[in-house]
Amino acid sequence: MSAIDDRFRELRDAGKKAFIPFVTAGDPSLQATAAVLETLARAGAAIAEVGIPYSDPIADGPVIQASYTRALDSGFRLQQLWPMIAGVQSRLGAMPLVSMVSYSIIQRLGSDQFLQQALEAGFSGAIVPDLLLEEGNQLREKCRQRDFSLIHLVTPTTPRERMLQIAQASTGFLYFVSVTGITGERDGLSAELLKQVEWLREQTDVPICVGFGISRPEHVRQLRDVADGVIVGSAIVRRLAESATPEEGVAKVGQLAGELIAALE
Amino acid sequence: MTHQSASSAQPLSALPDARGRFGPYGGRFVPETLMRALVELEREYSAARSDPQFQRELDGLLSSFVGRPSPIYYARRLSEIAGGAQIWFKREDLNHTGAHKINNTLGQALLTLRMGKTRVIAETGAGQHGVATATACAHFGLPCVVYMGAEDVRRQRPNVFSMKLLGAEVRPVHSGSKTLRDAVNEALRDWMASVETTHYIIGSAIGPHPFPMMVRDFQSVIGKEARQQSLELWGRLPDVVVACVGGGSNAAGMFYPFIDDDEVRLVGVEAGGLSPRPGEHASPLTHGQPGVLHGSFSYVMQDEDGQTSPVHSVSAGLDYPGVGPEHAYWRDVGRVEYTECPDDKALSAFDLVAKTEGILPALESSHAIAKAMELAATLPKEKVVMVCLSGRGDKDAAEIARLRGEEY
């Protein structure tokens, strides 16, 4: 059991849904990332995803890719991320952190080393968007031994039988990708998506959270009855990028989080 | 005694395994969104591979449309200058569109039709794969979008215009290093969103399974012909076979039919760039380490955090931080020797071949030729060094003029 499992149990007991924001580590700076995480925790985010910048992120849309590039250009290093996370933990209350990390980074560091450093810093799990079920056996086992959640993804192109296999392998929660494509903001969610989530909801106990393209209160309202949580990434990253100062960005993100959380109620 | 894969008694030619692995290399490291398409592609390719009708259609095109078989040619004057073994060229530069890339794009375009997909995307570095994809798409009436790094758009102008003439849309990529690596990223992103209607024709022996195997197979026509032509001409195989390695498609296609012939020495030549210092070359097999990039596990240039490192080569087609996973395995088991050739030596070889043989070789191929001359110099005259002349160098004329400060 990781802190993520605990969190979902509490939410379910209280009849609540999870708001899961995503922020890029180090964009515009690690201090700003810490401030955003604090604000999100205060606003009532259930869990936060921290994106570890990667040079060649193929699953991410232009907004998050650009934020990764900015963070790397301004000198982001993994060895600076861990102390920032460790330092901000005490100010996050009960909000667990999940890293969003490319398998390239885990492979390079070595999975044991990665897990040890991530756990020591205070991460409760990881989403590895380029790690398929078939390639994940070894890492999954290592995560299980350490009570570290390994969150897998399903997409609208995933056949149903495979969805069930992935749901069974996923710990913490299951990430349901709302669209065929990359991350980024969208106008509306399809009825087909809602049906798919609803179907899967009946097949598995693992919490299902929907992400990719979720940016508005109306998206959240559409999802709150079928999913256990919503994940919001690009909309947050964009607000930070478009702000003149980190303080302004943090304030805007806090406001957006408030609106989206209200829509979940 | 043939070389065998480390873990089993199978010959190297039997790889990849069912999981798309060449020893530890290869596999699939992509988002779940692409999984269904990769499974479908694997199934369709497997069916096409054993379908005589598909093979006949492809062979027919390779003959009437591409002009295959491409000849082997004795570079007599070049051999004399090198002083030693005979240097022969496998003339992929004489193919329609001027490079080996068309062998693969026709095969994959046929597969696109077979899968009922209606749109094609591709990445390109030097532009040769882009032109070859645009050509295949024009031939079959498929709409085609080609992603190309903005830096490559600049240095390979003639190919950009050719693609447009062939009806393809060229999308310059301004992210990252603005070269081949970023073009692959963008093409993968497009594919993530369009996978249900679109096939991604990868141009090199890279990417998630089944791409490295499939591209190698389509390119193996090069080595099969060279092998046959050698046997017909001399009654024996060449002593050394040399090819340049960026992503590694011409080398994979040239080497694979010889891979179980232990008496044939195989030499892959990476881009040595300006120096062996980090960021100044594009030689992952020589200076890199195993890592994950663009959907497979292979050698890659990356820093200690796993971030892809900048690379450099004078030739756009070799300017890539990764390499096909089968090359990684051939390197580790010692079947193929991988070495590097710096920019200046490749440029000198380009010059020499132009003036002594009347052939403008692609800058990519010039790396292999430079190394072939060095090898030939160490061998007696009766030995044969065969180089894959993977493409023609007309596309490089403007860039060479720029480097020399001359008018083009």
XYZ file of C-alpha atoms in Angstrom:
673
model
C 0.000 0.000 0.000
C 1.367 3.378 -0.920
C 0.156 6.799 0.192
C -1.803 6.892 -3.068
C -3.844 3.837 -2.097
C -4.548 5.446 1.276
C -5.619 8.642 -0.407
C -8.116 6.912 -2.689
C -9.537 4.931 0.208
C -10.152 8.182 2.098
C -11.705 9.800 -0.960
C -13.971 6.845 -1.600
C -15.057 6.738 2.019
C -15.904 10.429 1.815
C -17.638 10.003 -1.564
C -15.163 12.356 -3.217
C -13.272 12.438 -6.492
C -9.592 13.207 -6.953
C -8.245 16.329 -8.571
C -4.734 15.473 -9.820
C -2.734 18.378 -11.213
C 0.501 18.011 -13.181
C 3.452 20.376 -12.967
C 6.775 20.278 -14.765
C 9.698 20.194 -12.346
C 11.978 23.167 -12.831
C 9.753 25.323 -15.039
C 10.369 28.172 -14.536
C 12.493 27.073 -11.536
C 12.506 24.374 -8.862
C 11.543 26.965 -6.221
C 8.536 27.927 -8.330
C 7.605 24.237 -8.684
C 7.721 23.887 -4.894
C 5.507 26.954 -4.512
C 3.000 25.590 -7.042
C 2.869 22.235 -5.249
C 2.188 23.995 -1.947
C -0.583 26.039 -3.510
C -2.130 22.950 -5.082
C -2.060 21.086 -1.779
C -3.748 24.037 -0.069
C -6.376 24.225 -2.815
C -7.287 20.604 -2.124
C -5.548 18.581 -4.823
C -5.714 14.874 -3.941
C -2.394 13.896 -5.511
C 0.090 15.846 -7.642
C 2.065 14.658 -10.625
C 5.555 16.038 -11.029
C 6.830 15.817 -14.607
C 10.524 15.061 -14.848
C 11.802 16.953 -17.898
C 12.998 14.730 -20.739
C 14.706 15.760 -23.941
C 12.585 13.614 -26.289
C 9.084 13.301 -24.833
C 6.972 11.624 -27.504
C 3.768 11.306 -25.468
C 3.532 14.972 -24.625
C 1.952 17.762 -26.564
C 3.580 21.071 -27.447
C 2.800 22.822 -24.132
C 4.435 20.223 -21.886
C 7.232 19.542 -24.355
C 8.077 23.244 -24.390
C 8.082 23.307 -20.583
C 10.498 20.349 -20.525
C 12.749 22.150 -22.968
C 12.675 25.341 -20.868
C 13.502 23.417 -17.697
C 16.385 21.547 -19.353
C 17.670 24.740 -20.972
C 17.750 26.412 -17.591
C 19.897 23.605 -16.236
C 17.469 21.106 -14.680
C 19.267 18.091 -13.175
C 17.757 15.097 -11.401
C 20.083 15.569 -8.455
C 18.463 18.961 -7.800
C 14.941 17.571 -8.040
C 15.230 15.127 -5.139
C 16.180 17.720 -2.472
C 13.439 20.097 -3.670
C 10.834 17.334 -3.317
C 12.211 16.263 0.056
C 12.154 19.859 1.237
C 8.594 20.655 0.196
C 7.034 17.432 1.553
C 6.274 18.838 4.997
C 4.218 21.642 3.442
C 2.028 19.373 1.290
C -0.182 17.889 4.002
C -1.660 14.584 2.884
C -1.093 15.171 -0.855
C 1.127 12.372 -2.247
C 3.408 12.995 -5.183
C 3.718 10.890 -8.317
C 6.540 11.340 -10.775
C 5.811 11.345 -14.502
C 9.020 10.018 -15.953
C 10.254 8.621 -19.246
C 11.641 5.110 -19.145
C 14.807 6.470 -20.782
C 15.606 8.252 -17.517
C 14.823 5.247 -15.303
C 16.869 2.963 -17.537
C 19.855 5.283 -17.510
C 19.823 5.693 -13.739
C 19.078 2.031 -13.123
C 15.662 1.127 -11.766
C 16.943 0.332 -8.249
C 18.728 3.652 -8.023
C 15.743 5.536 -9.415
C 13.315 3.922 -6.982
C 15.589 4.479 -4.031
C 16.117 8.165 -4.812
C 12.464 8.780 -5.643
C 11.307 7.084 -2.442
C 13.855 8.871 -0.305
C 12.740 12.204 -1.747
C 9.141 11.324 -0.938
C 7.535 10.213 -4.187
C 4.812 7.596 -3.706
C 4.661 6.340 -7.268
C 5.521 6.834 -10.913
C 3.785 7.087 -14.243
C 6.077 5.875 -17.028
C 4.243 6.801 -20.222
C 6.576 4.925 -22.572
C 6.622 1.671 -20.598
C 4.166 -0.853 -22.003
C 2.680 -3.634 -19.928
C 4.928 -6.165 -21.711
C 8.157 -4.304 -20.964
C 7.257 -3.474 -17.374
C 7.486 -6.795 -15.530
C 10.812 -6.177 -13.871
C 10.101 -2.617 -12.809
C 6.623 -3.593 -11.630
C 8.053 -6.248 -9.342
C 10.609 -3.846 -7.890
C 7.892 -1.266 -7.261
C 5.698 -3.842 -5.583
C 8.506 -4.804 -3.202
C 8.848 -1.172 -2.181
C 5.154 -0.219 -1.965
C 5.805 2.262 -4.748
C 2.828 2.664 -7.077
C 3.433 2.033 -10.775
C 0.590 3.663 -12.628
C -0.107 2.267 -16.082
C -2.064 3.896 -18.873
C -4.927 2.738 -21.077
C -6.095 4.596 -24.155
C -9.143 4.639 -26.407
C -7.236 2.386 -28.843
C -6.563 -0.259 -26.183
C -8.686 -3.386 -26.776
C -10.983 -4.235 -23.856
C -9.255 -7.442 -22.888
C -5.956 -5.620 -22.762
C -7.514 -2.819 -20.696
C -8.353 -5.397 -18.069
C -4.813 -6.776 -18.041
C -3.378 -3.290 -17.682
C -5.875 -2.401 -14.946
C -4.835 -5.501 -13.060
C -1.137 -4.599 -13.329
C -1.589 -0.953 -12.361
C -1.119 0.048 -8.743
C -2.194 3.311 -7.076
C -4.575 4.163 -9.868
C -5.082 3.584 -13.575
C -4.466 6.460 -15.953
C -7.159 6.562 -18.611
C -5.945 8.611 -21.571
C -8.977 10.482 -22.844
C -7.948 10.811 -26.478
C -5.928 9.115 -29.160
C -3.019 11.455 -29.255
C -0.753 13.570 -27.177
C -1.364 15.673 -24.090
C -2.953 19.049 -24.588
C -6.166 20.986 -24.084
C -9.313 20.073 -26.000
C -12.820 21.392 -26.574
C -14.943 18.483 -25.424
C -14.896 14.882 -24.325
C -16.503 12.223 -26.449
C -19.515 10.216 -25.368
C -17.571 7.116 -26.412
C -14.874 7.929 -23.857
C -17.377 8.263 -21.047
C -18.885 4.902 -22.022
C -15.469 3.241 -22.056
C -14.574 4.595 -18.624
C -17.940 3.567 -17.278
C -17.464 0.050 -18.628
C -14.002 -0.277 -17.167
C -15.192 1.162 -13.835
C -17.439 -1.864 -13.463
C -14.665 -4.338 -14.245
C -11.985 -3.283 -11.788
C -11.410 -1.946 -8.302
C -8.348 0.089 -9.143
C -9.218 3.817 -9.135
C -9.537 5.226 -12.667
C -8.345 8.745 -13.364
C -8.820 10.432 -16.705
C -6.244 12.716 -18.244
C -5.066 14.333 -21.506
C -7.055 17.307 -22.652
C -8.854 18.031 -19.386
C -8.780 21.779 -18.827
C -12.270 23.132 -18.065
C -14.925 22.776 -15.357
C -17.345 21.271 -17.918
C -14.846 18.446 -18.662
C -14.599 17.762 -14.953
C -18.367 17.741 -14.512
C -18.690 15.235 -17.378
C -16.182 12.914 -15.753
C -17.001 13.112 -12.063
C -19.764 10.539 -12.258
C -17.762 7.891 -14.123
C -14.150 8.338 -12.997
C -12.370 8.406 -9.635
C -10.349 11.424 -10.571
C -9.273 13.873 -13.228
C -5.732 14.773 -14.265
C -4.986 18.284 -15.505
C -1.614 19.054 -17.065
C -1.261 21.380 -20.036
C -3.767 23.913 -18.690
C -1.628 24.343 -15.573
C 1.704 24.376 -17.370
C 0.375 26.957 -19.821
C -0.741 29.293 -17.026
C 2.725 29.170 -15.518
C 4.350 29.746 -18.898
C 2.156 32.708 -19.753
C 2.655 34.537 -16.489
C 5.053 37.423 -16.194
C 6.357 36.272 -12.811
C 6.370 32.953 -10.956
C 4.138 34.544 -8.275
C 1.525 35.473 -10.844
C 1.713 31.920 -12.276
C 1.258 30.323 -8.872
C -1.780 32.536 -8.212
C -3.363 31.640 -11.559
C -2.789 27.930 -11.004
C -4.334 28.209 -7.551
C -7.399 29.848 -9.061
C -7.747 27.200 -11.800
C -7.361 24.414 -9.246
C -10.079 25.989 -7.128
C -12.489 26.152 -10.092
C -11.828 22.581 -11.184
C -12.069 21.192 -7.670
C -15.377 23.005 -7.206
C -16.633 21.353 -10.403
C -15.761 17.938 -8.939
C -17.942 18.441 -5.882
C 31.117 -22.159 -37.493
C 28.681 -19.304 -37.764
C 28.236 -16.565 -35.222
C 25.427 -17.309 -32.854
C 23.351 -15.195 -30.571
C 24.658 -15.381 -27.037
C 21.583 -16.855 -25.407
C 20.688 -19.625 -27.860
C 21.963 -21.891 -30.579
C 20.227 -19.853 -33.269
C 22.176 -18.068 -35.988
C 22.163 -14.250 -35.834
C 19.938 -14.159 -38.902
C 17.099 -15.695 -36.863
C 16.704 -12.566 -34.742
C 14.701 -10.735 -33.497
C 12.811 -13.012 -31.119
C 9.050 -12.912 -30.689
C 9.338 -9.893 -28.381
C 11.261 -7.961 -30.977
C 14.558 -8.353 -29.132
C 18.027 -8.693 -30.581
C 19.624 -10.095 -27.445
C 18.814 -7.404 -24.869
C 18.239 -4.713 -27.530
C 15.124 -3.585 -29.352
C 11.715 -4.099 -27.811
C 8.964 -1.516 -27.590
C 9.209 1.614 -25.465
C 6.277 3.661 -26.678
C 3.033 5.006 -25.255
C 0.123 2.588 -25.037
C -1.683 4.580 -27.749
C 0.632 3.072 -30.363
C 0.434 -0.497 -29.136
C -2.541 -1.539 -31.201
C -0.986 -0.158 -34.379
C 2.304 -1.927 -33.693
C 0.545 -5.238 -33.124
C -1.455 -4.750 -36.308
C 1.671 -3.826 -38.239
C 3.516 -6.851 -36.937
C 0.652 -9.138 -37.948
C 0.225 -7.616 -41.411
C 3.930 -7.573 -42.089
C 4.253 -11.180 -41.044
C 1.431 -12.121 -43.414
C 2.869 -10.023 -46.252
C 6.317 -11.502 -45.789
C 5.038 -14.974 -46.609
C 2.574 -13.812 -49.258
C 3.998 -14.523 -52.747
C 1.627 -11.956 -54.248
C 3.018 -9.190 -52.014
C 6.594 -10.183 -52.777
C 5.881 -10.309 -56.523
C 4.361 -6.860 -56.445
C 7.306 -5.442 -54.498
C 9.876 -7.181 -56.692
C 8.114 -5.874 -59.790
C 8.308 -2.314 -58.491
C 11.922 -2.687 -57.437
C 12.719 -3.785 -60.958
C 10.585 -1.508 -63.156
C 10.237 1.554 -60.915
C 13.507 1.600 -58.964
C 15.747 0.034 -61.606
C 17.026 -2.891 -59.565
C 19.232 -4.800 -59.407
C 21.741 -2.045 -58.803
C 25.156 -2.913 -60.244
C 28.395 -3.485 -58.395
C 31.193 -1.360 -59.762
C 34.961 -1.637 -59.548
C 36.405 1.700 -58.428
C 39.690 1.105 -60.244
C 41.371 4.468 -59.866
C 40.279 4.850 -56.267
C 41.660 1.376 -55.523
C 44.995 2.330 -57.082
C 45.190 5.440 -54.929
C 44.303 3.463 -51.808
C 46.976 0.965 -52.793
C 45.969 -2.560 -51.884
C 42.718 -4.465 -52.167
C 40.124 -3.787 -54.851
C 37.369 -1.392 -53.816
C 33.950 -2.138 -55.244
C 30.797 -0.058 -54.870
C 27.312 -1.439 -54.495
C 25.569 1.277 -56.471
C 22.489 2.216 -54.460
C 23.049 5.746 -55.729
C 21.724 4.585 -59.099
C 18.302 3.739 -57.692
C 15.342 5.909 -58.588
C 15.407 8.870 -56.144
C 19.145 8.416 -55.729
C 19.520 6.318 -52.592
C 18.711 3.030 -50.899
C 15.754 4.564 -49.059
C 13.256 3.718 -51.822
C 13.674 -0.042 -51.163
C 12.003 0.425 -47.805
C 9.416 3.056 -48.645
C 7.889 1.012 -51.465
C 7.618 -1.995 -49.175
C 6.015 0.012 -46.403
C 3.711 1.883 -48.795
C 2.449 -1.479 -50.073
C 1.856 -2.488 -46.464
C -0.007 0.778 -45.862
C -2.437 -0.156 -48.640
C -2.696 -3.689 -47.327
C -3.651 -2.375 -43.873
C -6.290 -0.113 -45.399
C -4.635 3.035 -44.060
C -5.115 6.181 -46.091
C -2.366 8.556 -45.017
C 1.403 8.339 -44.620
C 3.812 10.271 -42.442
C 7.598 10.082 -42.352
C 10.630 11.731 -40.808
C 13.690 12.638 -42.751
C 17.226 13.769 -42.023
C 19.137 14.216 -45.250
C 15.842 14.279 -47.098
C 16.507 11.068 -49.005
C 13.958 9.113 -47.008
C 11.501 11.990 -47.324
C 11.905 12.029 -51.095
C 11.640 8.251 -51.260
C 8.472 8.295 -49.143
C 6.966 11.139 -51.162
C 7.787 9.169 -54.316
C 6.156 5.966 -53.101
C 3.119 7.946 -51.945
C 2.813 9.730 -55.281
C 3.045 6.365 -57.014
C 0.204 4.923 -54.946
C -1.839 8.102 -54.525
C -1.397 8.363 -50.768
C -1.291 11.752 -49.013
C 2.073 12.247 -47.344
C 3.433 14.511 -44.606
C 7.191 14.596 -44.008
C 8.702 15.969 -40.786
C 12.158 17.453 -41.158
C 14.348 19.317 -38.689
C 14.617 22.998 -39.534
C 18.421 22.747 -39.600
C 18.180 19.892 -42.119
C 15.670 21.846 -44.202
C 18.393 24.457 -44.498
C 21.249 22.136 -45.437
C 19.280 19.821 -47.748
C 17.239 22.371 -49.736
C 17.123 20.477 -53.045
C 15.415 17.508 -51.387
C 12.871 19.751 -49.666
C 11.784 21.136 -53.004
C 11.676 17.664 -54.570
C 9.325 16.452 -51.855
C 7.006 19.369 -52.559
C 7.129 18.660 -56.294
C 6.109 15.088 -55.511
C 3.038 16.356 -53.704
C 4.180 15.837 -50.126
C 3.810 18.383 -47.369
C 7.103 19.136 -45.605
C 6.729 20.273 -42.001
C 9.896 21.843 -40.579
C 10.504 20.923 -36.935
C 11.803 23.756 -34.773
C 12.076 21.947 -31.442
C 15.257 20.638 -29.805
C 18.275 20.285 -32.069
C 16.148 20.836 -35.212
C 17.579 17.682 -36.810
C 16.600 14.068 -37.499
C 16.005 13.214 -33.841
C 13.419 15.979 -33.483
C 11.809 14.989 -36.769
C 11.322 11.456 -35.365
C 9.756 12.925 -32.206
C 7.303 14.996 -34.239
C 6.415 12.098 -36.527
C 5.749 9.895 -33.491
C 3.563 12.627 -32.000
C 1.585 12.918 -35.213
C 1.198 9.139 -35.258
C -0.097 9.138 -31.676
C -2.998 11.316 -32.806
C -3.594 9.791 -36.241
C -2.765 6.136 -35.717
C -6.154 4.859 -36.783
C -5.863 6.159 -40.348
C -2.137 6.733 -40.758
C 0.950 4.594 -41.248
C 4.304 5.945 -40.141
C 6.980 4.931 -42.652
C 10.111 4.997 -40.512
C 13.164 5.441 -42.683
C 15.805 3.721 -40.643
C 16.235 0.435 -38.800
C 15.156 2.130 -35.566
C 11.979 2.519 -33.533
C 9.762 0.009 -31.752
C 9.344 -3.580 -32.954
C 8.587 -4.515 -35.749
C 10.193 -1.490 -37.450
C 13.886 -2.439 -37.088
C 13.222 -5.925 -38.456
C 10.924 -4.734 -41.218
C 13.210 -1.965 -42.456
C 16.161 -4.374 -42.388
C 14.208 -6.912 -44.410
C 13.131 -4.391 -47.044
C 16.718 -3.124 -47.287
C 18.194 -6.613 -47.434
C 17.712 -6.587 -51.175
C 21.001 -4.634 -51.182
C 23.040 -7.365 -49.521
C 21.219 -10.204 -51.285
C 22.080 -8.736 -54.670
C 25.648 -7.945 -53.649
C 26.122 -11.492 -52.437
C 24.678 -12.965 -55.625
C 26.675 -10.594 -57.833
C 29.882 -11.524 -56.003
C 29.262 -15.217 -56.454
C 28.497 -14.733 -60.144
C 31.528 -12.571 -60.784
C 34.186 -14.230 -58.663
C 32.616 -17.432 -57.423
C 33.181 -16.230 -53.871
C 32.072 -13.612 -51.401
C 33.784 -10.265 -50.817
C 36.424 -10.236 -48.070
C 35.215 -7.060 -46.401
C 31.848 -5.297 -46.588
C 31.638 -1.675 -45.447
C 28.645 0.581 -44.877
C 27.953 3.848 -43.084
C 25.760 3.787 -39.987
C 23.457 6.578 -38.862
C 20.227 4.906 -37.819
C 21.684 2.022 -39.758
C 19.278 1.028 -42.532
C 21.664 0.707 -45.453
C 24.174 -1.089 -43.239
C 21.516 -3.466 -41.897
C 20.364 -4.233 -45.430
C 23.906 -4.659 -46.715
C 25.174 -6.769 -43.782
C 22.190 -8.972 -43.001
C 22.519 -11.363 -45.969
C 26.210 -11.852 -45.016
C 25.630 -12.088 -41.272
C 25.950 -15.880 -41.089
C 28.973 -15.900 -43.486
C 31.734 -15.701 -40.910
C 34.465 -15.403 -43.528
C 33.114 -12.000 -44.551
C 34.386 -9.149 -42.395
C 31.672 -6.553 -41.788
C 32.561 -2.969 -40.917
C 30.056 -0.261 -39.947
C 31.232 3.354 -40.063
C 29.693 5.968 -37.794
C 29.989 9.727 -38.094
C 33.123 10.807 -36.248
C 32.246 14.479 -36.736
C 34.790 17.034 -35.553
C 36.310 15.029 -32.698
C 35.513 12.250 -30.220
C 34.549 14.886 -27.654
C 30.903 14.818 -26.469
C 28.622 16.755 -28.795
C 31.113 16.784 -31.663
C 30.302 13.429 -33.278
C 27.383 11.060 -33.887
C 28.900 7.686 -32.981
C 26.779 5.978 -30.304
C 28.194 2.517 -31.011
C 31.713 3.870 -30.599
C 31.244 6.368 -27.757
C 27.721 5.895 -26.367
C 26.079 3.437 -24.010
C 22.892 1.366 -23.964
C 19.748 3.413 -23.444
C 16.208 3.979 -24.637
C 15.425 6.383 -27.453
C 12.576 6.524 -29.976
C 10.925 3.350 -28.865
C 13.766 0.892 -28.570
C 16.690 -0.074 -26.391
C 20.015 0.356 -28.178
C 23.164 2.408 -27.998
C 22.533 6.109 -27.605
C 24.354 9.325 -26.827
C 22.910 10.534 -23.546
C 24.041 12.231 -20.355
C 24.016 10.691 -16.875
C 20.385 11.775 -16.374
C 19.263 9.940 -19.511
C 18.804 13.142 -21.518
C 19.744 12.735 -25.160
C 23.032 14.509 -25.869
C 23.650 16.789 -28.807
C 25.469 15.169 -31.714
C 27.183 16.490 -34.803
C 27.922 15.274 -38.288
C 28.598 17.120 -41.506
C 26.117 14.718 -43.063
C 22.476 15.194 -42.110
C 21.669 11.520 -42.620
C 24.157 10.438 -39.948
C 23.419 13.283 -37.523
C 21.472 11.091 -35.088
C 22.147 10.202 -31.424
C 20.772 6.656 -31.629
C 21.241 3.591 -33.793
C 19.200 0.547 -34.757
C 19.027 -2.150 -32.034
C 20.260 -4.937 -34.293
C 23.534 -3.054 -34.773
C 23.849 -2.824 -30.981
C 23.642 -6.587 -30.773
C 25.962 -7.225 -33.714
C 28.437 -4.932 -31.961
C 28.201 -6.688 -28.602
C 28.606 -10.207 -30.022
C 31.508 -8.989 -32.153
C 30.040 -9.952 -35.505
C 30.335 -6.453 -36.957
C 33.193 -4.032 -36.269
C 32.006 -0.479 -35.743
C 34.326 2.418 -36.224
C 34.036 6.110 -37.012
C 35.159 8.471 -39.727
C 35.516 12.198 -39.046
C 33.914 14.956 -41.137
C 37.142 16.007 -42.840
C 38.038 12.519 -44.033
C 34.524 11.986 -45.364
C 34.750 15.295 -47.243
C 38.131 14.287 -48.710
C 36.707 10.944 -49.818
C 33.796 12.767 -51.442
C 36.266 14.880 -53.415
C 38.434 11.986 -54.402
C 35.563 9.802 -55.621
C 34.141 12.720 -57.589
C 37.414 13.395 -59.369
C 38.743 9.856 -59.804
C 35.569 7.884 -60.425
C 33.135 10.426 -61.826
C 30.646 9.747 -59.054
C 29.316 12.214 -56.505
C 28.731 10.012 -53.459
C 26.377 11.077 -50.667
C 28.295 12.537 -47.719
C 26.863 9.674 -45.652
C 28.359 7.076 -48.009
C 31.593 9.049 -48.173
C 32.233 8.037 -44.554
C 32.152 4.375 -45.592
C 34.329 5.000 -48.632
C 37.001 6.756 -46.563
C 37.141 3.780 -44.199
C 37.133 1.315 -47.102
C 40.236 3.016 -48.523
C 42.018 2.674 -45.183
C 41.089 -1.000 -44.989
C 42.028 -1.665 -48.627
C 45.479 -0.213 -48.002
C 46.157 -2.962 -45.460
C 45.098 -5.810 -47.759
C 46.633 -7.460 -50.858
C 45.337 -6.773 -54.359
C 43.361 -9.998 -54.746
C 41.118 -9.106 -51.819
C 37.790 -7.371 -52.360
C 36.398 -4.586 -50.185
C 32.788 -3.858 -51.068
C 31.255 -0.559 -49.973
C 27.598 0.236 -49.930
C 27.406 3.468 -51.885
C 24.085 4.215 -50.268
C 23.199 7.379 -52.150
C 24.211 10.087 -54.570
C 25.775 13.317 -53.432
C 24.006 15.920 -55.561
C 21.940 16.849 -52.503
C 25.166 17.755 -50.663
C 26.628 20.044 -53.309
C 25.173 23.232 -51.819
C 26.305 22.371 -48.288
C 29.812 21.530 -49.507
C 29.964 24.851 -51.340
C 28.880 26.606 -48.147
C 31.543 24.821 -46.093
C 34.198 25.896 -48.608
C 32.877 29.412 -48.826
C 32.240 28.988 -52.555
C 29.308 30.110 -54.670
C 26.746 27.420 -55.446
